[in-house]
PDB file of C-alpha atoms in Angstrom:
ATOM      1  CA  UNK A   1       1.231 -12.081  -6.010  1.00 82.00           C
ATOM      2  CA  UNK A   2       4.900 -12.916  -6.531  1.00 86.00           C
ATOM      3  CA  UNK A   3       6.573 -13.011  -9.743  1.00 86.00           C
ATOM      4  CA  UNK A   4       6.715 -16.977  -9.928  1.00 87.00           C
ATOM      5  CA  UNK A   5       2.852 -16.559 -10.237  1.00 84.00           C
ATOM      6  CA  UNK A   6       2.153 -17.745  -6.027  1.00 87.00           C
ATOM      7  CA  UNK A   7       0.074 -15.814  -3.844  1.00 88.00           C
ATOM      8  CA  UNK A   8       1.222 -15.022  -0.543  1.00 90.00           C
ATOM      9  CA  UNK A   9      -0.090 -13.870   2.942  1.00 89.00           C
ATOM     10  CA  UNK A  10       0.933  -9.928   2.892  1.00 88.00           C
ATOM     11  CA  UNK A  11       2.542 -10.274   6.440  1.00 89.00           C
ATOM     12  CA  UNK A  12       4.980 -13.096   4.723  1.00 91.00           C
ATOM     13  CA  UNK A  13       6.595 -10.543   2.133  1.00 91.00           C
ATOM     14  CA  UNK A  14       9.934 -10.333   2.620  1.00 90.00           C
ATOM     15  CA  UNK A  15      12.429  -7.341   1.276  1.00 89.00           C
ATOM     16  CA  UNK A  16      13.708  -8.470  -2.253  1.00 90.00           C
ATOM     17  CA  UNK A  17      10.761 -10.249  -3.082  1.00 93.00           C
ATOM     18  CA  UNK A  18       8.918  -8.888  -6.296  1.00 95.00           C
ATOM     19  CA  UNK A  19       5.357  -8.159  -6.296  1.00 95.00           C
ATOM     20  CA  UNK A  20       2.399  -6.995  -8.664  1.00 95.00           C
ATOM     21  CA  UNK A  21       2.416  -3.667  -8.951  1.00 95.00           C
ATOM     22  CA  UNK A  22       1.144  -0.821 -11.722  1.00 94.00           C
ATOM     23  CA  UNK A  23       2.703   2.134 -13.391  1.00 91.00           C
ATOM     24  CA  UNK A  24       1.058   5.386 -14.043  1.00 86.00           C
ATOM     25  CA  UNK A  25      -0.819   4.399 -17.087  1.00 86.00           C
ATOM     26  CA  UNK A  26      -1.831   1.301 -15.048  1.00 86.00           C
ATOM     27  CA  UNK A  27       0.176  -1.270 -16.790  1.00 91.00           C
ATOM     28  CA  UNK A  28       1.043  -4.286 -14.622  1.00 94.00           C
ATOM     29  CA  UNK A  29       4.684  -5.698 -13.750  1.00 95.00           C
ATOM     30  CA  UNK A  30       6.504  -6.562 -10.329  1.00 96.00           C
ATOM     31  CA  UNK A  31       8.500  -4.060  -8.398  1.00 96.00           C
ATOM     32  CA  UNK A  32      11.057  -5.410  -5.694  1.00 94.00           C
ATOM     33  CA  UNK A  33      10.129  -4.650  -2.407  1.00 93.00           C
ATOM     34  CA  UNK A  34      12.680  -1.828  -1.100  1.00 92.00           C
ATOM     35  CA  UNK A  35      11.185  -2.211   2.699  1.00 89.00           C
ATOM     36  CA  UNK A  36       8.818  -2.640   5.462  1.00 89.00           C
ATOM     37  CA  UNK A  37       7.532   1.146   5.991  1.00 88.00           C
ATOM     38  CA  UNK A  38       5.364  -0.283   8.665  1.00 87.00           C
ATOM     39  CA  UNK A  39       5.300  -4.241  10.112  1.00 86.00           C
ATOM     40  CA  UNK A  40       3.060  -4.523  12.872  1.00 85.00           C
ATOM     41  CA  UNK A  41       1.693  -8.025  13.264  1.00 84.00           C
ATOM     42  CA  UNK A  42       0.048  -7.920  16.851  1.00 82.00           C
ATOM     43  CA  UNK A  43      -0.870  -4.134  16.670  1.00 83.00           C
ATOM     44  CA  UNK A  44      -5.037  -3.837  16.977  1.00 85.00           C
ATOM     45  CA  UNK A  45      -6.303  -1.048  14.830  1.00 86.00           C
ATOM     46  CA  UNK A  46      -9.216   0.378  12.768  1.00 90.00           C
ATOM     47  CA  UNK A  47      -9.289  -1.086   9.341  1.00 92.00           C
ATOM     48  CA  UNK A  48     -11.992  -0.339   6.276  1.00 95.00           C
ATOM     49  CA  UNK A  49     -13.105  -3.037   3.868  1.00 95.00           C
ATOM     50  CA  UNK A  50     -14.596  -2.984   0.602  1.00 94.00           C
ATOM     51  CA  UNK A  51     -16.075  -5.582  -1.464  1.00 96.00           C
ATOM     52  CA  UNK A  52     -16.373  -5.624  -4.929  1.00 95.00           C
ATOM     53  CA  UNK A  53     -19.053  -6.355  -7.417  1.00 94.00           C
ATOM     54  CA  UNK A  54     -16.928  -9.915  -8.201  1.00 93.00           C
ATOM     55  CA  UNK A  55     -16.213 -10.518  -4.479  1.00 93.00           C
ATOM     56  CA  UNK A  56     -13.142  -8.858  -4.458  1.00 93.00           C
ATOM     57  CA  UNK A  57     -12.784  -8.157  -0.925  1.00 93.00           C
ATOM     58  CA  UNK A  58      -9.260  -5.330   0.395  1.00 93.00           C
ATOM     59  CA  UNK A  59      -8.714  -4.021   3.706  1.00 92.00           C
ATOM     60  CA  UNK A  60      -6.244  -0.997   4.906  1.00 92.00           C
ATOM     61  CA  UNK A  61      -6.706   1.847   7.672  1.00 90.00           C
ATOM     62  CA  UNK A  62      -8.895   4.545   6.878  1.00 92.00           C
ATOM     63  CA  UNK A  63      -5.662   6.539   5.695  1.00 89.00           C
ATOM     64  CA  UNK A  64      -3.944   4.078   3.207  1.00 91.00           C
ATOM     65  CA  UNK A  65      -4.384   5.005  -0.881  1.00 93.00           C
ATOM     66  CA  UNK A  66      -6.271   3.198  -3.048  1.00 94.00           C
ATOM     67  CA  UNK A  67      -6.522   3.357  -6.775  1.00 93.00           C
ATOM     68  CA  UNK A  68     -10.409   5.281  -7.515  1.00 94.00           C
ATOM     69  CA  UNK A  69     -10.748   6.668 -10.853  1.00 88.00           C
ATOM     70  CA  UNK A  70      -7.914   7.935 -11.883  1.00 87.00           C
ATOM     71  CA  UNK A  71      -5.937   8.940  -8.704  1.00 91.00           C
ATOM     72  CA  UNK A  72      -5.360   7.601  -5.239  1.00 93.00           C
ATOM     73  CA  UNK A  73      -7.934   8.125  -2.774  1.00 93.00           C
ATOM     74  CA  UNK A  74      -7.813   7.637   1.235  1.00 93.00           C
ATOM     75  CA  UNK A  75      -9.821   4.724   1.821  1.00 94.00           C
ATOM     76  CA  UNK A  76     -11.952   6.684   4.560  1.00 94.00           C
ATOM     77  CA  UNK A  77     -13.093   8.570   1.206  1.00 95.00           C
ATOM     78  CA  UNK A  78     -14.293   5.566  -1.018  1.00 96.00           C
ATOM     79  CA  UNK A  79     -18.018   5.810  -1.190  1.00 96.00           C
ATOM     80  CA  UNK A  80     -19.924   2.748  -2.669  1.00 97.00           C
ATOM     81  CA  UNK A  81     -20.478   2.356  -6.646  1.00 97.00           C
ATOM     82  CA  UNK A  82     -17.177   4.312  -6.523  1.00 97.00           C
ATOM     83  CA  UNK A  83     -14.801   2.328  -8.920  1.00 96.00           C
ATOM     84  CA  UNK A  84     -11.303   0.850  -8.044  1.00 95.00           C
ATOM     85  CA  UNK A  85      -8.777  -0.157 -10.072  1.00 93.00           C
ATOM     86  CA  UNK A  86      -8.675  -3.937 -10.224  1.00 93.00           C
ATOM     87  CA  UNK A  87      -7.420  -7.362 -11.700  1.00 92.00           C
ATOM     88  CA  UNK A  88      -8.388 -10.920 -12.063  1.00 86.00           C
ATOM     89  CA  UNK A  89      -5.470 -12.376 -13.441  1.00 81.00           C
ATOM     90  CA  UNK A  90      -2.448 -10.392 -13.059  1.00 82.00           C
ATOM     91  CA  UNK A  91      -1.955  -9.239 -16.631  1.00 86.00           C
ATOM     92  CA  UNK A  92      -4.882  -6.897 -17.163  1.00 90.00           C
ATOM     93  CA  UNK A  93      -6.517  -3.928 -15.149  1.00 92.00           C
ATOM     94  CA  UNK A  94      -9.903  -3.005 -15.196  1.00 93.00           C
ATOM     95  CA  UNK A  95     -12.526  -1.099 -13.290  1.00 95.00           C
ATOM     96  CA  UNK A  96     -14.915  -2.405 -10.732  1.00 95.00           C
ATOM     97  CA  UNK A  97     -17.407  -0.952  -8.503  1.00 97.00           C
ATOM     98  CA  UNK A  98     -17.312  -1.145  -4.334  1.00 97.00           C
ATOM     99  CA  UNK A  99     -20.315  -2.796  -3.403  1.00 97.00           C
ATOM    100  CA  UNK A 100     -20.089  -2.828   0.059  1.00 97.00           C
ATOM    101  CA  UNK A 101     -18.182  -1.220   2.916  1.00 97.00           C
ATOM    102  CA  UNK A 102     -17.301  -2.070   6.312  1.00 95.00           C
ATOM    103  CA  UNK A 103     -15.516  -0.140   9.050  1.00 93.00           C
ATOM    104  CA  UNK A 104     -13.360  -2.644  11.471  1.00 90.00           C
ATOM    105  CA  UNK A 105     -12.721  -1.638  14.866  1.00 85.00           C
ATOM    106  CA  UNK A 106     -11.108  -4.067  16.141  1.00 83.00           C
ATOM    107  CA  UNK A 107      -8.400  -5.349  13.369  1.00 80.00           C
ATOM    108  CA  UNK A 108      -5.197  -7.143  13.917  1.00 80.00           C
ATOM    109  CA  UNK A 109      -1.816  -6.299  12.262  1.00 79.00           C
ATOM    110  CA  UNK A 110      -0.441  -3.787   9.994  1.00 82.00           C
ATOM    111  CA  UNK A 111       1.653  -4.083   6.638  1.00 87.00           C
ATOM    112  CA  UNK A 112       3.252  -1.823   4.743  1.00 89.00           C
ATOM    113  CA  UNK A 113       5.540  -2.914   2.621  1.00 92.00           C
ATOM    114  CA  UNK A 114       6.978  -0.297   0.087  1.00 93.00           C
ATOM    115  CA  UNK A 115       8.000  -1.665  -3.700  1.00 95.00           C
ATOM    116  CA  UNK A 116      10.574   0.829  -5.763  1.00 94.00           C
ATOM    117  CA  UNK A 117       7.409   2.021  -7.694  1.00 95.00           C
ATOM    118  CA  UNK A 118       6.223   2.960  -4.817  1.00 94.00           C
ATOM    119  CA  UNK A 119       2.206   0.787  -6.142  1.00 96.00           C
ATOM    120  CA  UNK A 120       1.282  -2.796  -5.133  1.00 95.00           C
ATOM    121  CA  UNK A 121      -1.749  -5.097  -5.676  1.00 95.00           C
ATOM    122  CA  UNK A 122      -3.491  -6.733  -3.158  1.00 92.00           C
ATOM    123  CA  UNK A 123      -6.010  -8.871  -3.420  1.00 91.00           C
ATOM    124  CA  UNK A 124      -6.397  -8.421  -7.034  1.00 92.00           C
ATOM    125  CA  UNK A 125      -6.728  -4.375  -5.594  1.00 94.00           C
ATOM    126  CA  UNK A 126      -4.911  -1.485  -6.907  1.00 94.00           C
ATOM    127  CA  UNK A 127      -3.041   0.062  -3.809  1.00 95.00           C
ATOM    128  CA  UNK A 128      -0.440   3.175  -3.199  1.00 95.00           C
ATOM    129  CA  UNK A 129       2.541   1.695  -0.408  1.00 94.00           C
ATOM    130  CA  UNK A 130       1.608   5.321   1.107  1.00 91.00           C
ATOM    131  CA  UNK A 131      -0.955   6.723   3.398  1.00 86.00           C
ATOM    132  CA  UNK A 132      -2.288  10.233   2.564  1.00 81.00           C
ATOM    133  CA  UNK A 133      -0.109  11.587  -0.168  1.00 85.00           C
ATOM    134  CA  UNK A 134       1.271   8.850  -2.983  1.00 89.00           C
ATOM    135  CA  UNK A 135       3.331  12.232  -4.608  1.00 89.00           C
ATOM    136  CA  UNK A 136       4.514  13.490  -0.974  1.00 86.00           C
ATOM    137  CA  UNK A 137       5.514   9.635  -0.069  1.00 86.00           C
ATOM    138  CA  UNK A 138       7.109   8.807  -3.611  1.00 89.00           C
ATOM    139  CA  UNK A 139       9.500  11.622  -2.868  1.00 89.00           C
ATOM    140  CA  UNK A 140      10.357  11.145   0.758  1.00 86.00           C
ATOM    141  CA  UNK A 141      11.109   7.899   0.530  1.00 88.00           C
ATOM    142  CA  UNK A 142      13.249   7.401  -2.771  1.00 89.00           C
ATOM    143  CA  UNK A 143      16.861   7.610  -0.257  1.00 87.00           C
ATOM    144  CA  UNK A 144      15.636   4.546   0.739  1.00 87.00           C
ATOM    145  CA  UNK A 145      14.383   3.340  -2.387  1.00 89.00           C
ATOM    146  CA  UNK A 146      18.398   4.029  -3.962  1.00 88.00           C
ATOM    147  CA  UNK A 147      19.683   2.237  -0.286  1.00 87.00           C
ATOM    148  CA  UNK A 148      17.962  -0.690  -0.512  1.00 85.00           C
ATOM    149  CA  UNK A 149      19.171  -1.193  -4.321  1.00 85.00           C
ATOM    150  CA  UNK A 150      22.612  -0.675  -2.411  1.00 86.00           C
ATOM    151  CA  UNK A 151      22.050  -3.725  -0.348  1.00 79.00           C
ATOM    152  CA  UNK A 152      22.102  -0.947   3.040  1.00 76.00           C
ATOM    153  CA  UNK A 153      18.096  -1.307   4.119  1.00 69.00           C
ATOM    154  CA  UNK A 154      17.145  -3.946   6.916  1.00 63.00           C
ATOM    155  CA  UNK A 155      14.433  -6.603   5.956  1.00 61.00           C
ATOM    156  CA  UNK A 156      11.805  -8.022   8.355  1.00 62.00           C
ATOM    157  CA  UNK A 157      11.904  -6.360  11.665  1.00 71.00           C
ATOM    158  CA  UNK A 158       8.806  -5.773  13.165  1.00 78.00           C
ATOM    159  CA  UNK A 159       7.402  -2.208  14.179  1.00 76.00           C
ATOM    160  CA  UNK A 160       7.442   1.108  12.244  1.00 77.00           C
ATOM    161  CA  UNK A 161      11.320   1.627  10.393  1.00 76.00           C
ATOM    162  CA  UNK A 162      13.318   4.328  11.719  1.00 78.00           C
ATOM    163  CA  UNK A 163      12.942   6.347   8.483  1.00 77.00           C
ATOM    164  CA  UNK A 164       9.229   6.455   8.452  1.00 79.00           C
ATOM    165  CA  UNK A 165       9.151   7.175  12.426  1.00 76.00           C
ATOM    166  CA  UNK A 166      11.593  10.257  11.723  1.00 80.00           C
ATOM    167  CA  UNK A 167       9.275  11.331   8.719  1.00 78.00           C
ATOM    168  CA  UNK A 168       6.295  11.361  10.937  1.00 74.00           C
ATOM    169  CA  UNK A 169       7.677  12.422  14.103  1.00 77.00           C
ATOM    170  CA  UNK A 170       8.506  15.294  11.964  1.00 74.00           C
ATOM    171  CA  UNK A 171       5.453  16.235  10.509  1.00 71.00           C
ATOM    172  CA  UNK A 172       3.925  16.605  13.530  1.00 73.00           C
ATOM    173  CA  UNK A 173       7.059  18.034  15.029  1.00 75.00           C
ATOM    174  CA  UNK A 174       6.100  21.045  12.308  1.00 72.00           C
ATOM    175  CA  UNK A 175       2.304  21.184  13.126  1.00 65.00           C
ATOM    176  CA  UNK A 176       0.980  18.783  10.474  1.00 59.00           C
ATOM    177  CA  UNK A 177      -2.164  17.272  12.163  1.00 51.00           C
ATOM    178  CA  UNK A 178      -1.297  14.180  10.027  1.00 54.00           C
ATOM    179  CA  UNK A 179       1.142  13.084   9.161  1.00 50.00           C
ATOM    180  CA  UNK A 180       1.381  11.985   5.011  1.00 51.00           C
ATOM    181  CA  UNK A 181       4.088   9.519   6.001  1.00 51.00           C
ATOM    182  CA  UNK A 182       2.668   6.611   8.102  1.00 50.00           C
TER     183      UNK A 182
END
């Protein structure tokens, strides 16, 4: 959701634009998005859904954070009845349970776009912007965060940005059999 109150398609985020997001404590405001970590429109990949208990229905790789409890959680690791953080109407959070969950094989497109809190709700869903580590990505990627508030970071290329492919190409570069970056 943007701040003037419209929903829109994640793939038609652009950098600058300010999105629902959540602090620590999981109070709701918008964050500007800094960059695309990853825009991959035509890319086919696996993807996990979950449905709620109200219908609520998210989708990310098996990798990508979600809000469970009280920490992020790799959505490979969601079990059902496990509770997400969640909201109707964009001012309040609340729990909710997965009800159901589906493993896609054969998805289409991947979006990452990263917010200067580094949190973003989609779907009504509580999400990280980071796959694997939410701490780990918070810190790597706040030189970009303070470039983009410069005006210096690109906006809507497609593919992974340089920064992220550096981040992972070093991770694995140092053994890492994932990389906490992607």
């Amino acid at each position: 959701m943007l701040e003037s109150g419209r929903h829109i398609a994640i793939q038609d985020v652009s950098v600058g634009d300010r999105l629902l997001s959540f602090d620590s404590n999981g109070k709701l405001f918008f964050s500007e998005v800094a960059m695309w970590l990853d825009r991959a429109p035509q890319v086919n990949l696996a993807l996990i859904q979950f449905t709620t208990q109200t219908g609520k229905i998210f989708k990310a790789t098996p990798q990508h954070l979600i809000h469970v409890g009280d920490t992020f959680t790799s959505m490979r690791d969601v079990k059902i009845g496990d509770e997400l953080l969640v909201t109707d109407d964009g001012k309040q959070m609340h729990k909710e349970k997965v009800e159901s969950i589906l493993e896609i094989s054969d998805g289409i497109g991947a979006f990452a776009p990263l917010t200067h809190e580094g949190t973003i709700v989609v779907d009504g869903v509580a999400a990280s912007c980071y796959s694997y580590s939410h701490r780990l990505g918070e810190i790597a990627f706040t030189p970009m965060k303070l470039l983009s508030k410069l005006g210096v970071v690109s906006g809507k290329a497609d593919g992974m940005h340089w920064y992220s492919r550096v981040l992972v190409d070093w991770t694995e570069a140092v053994g890492m059999s994932q990389s906490i970056f992607a």
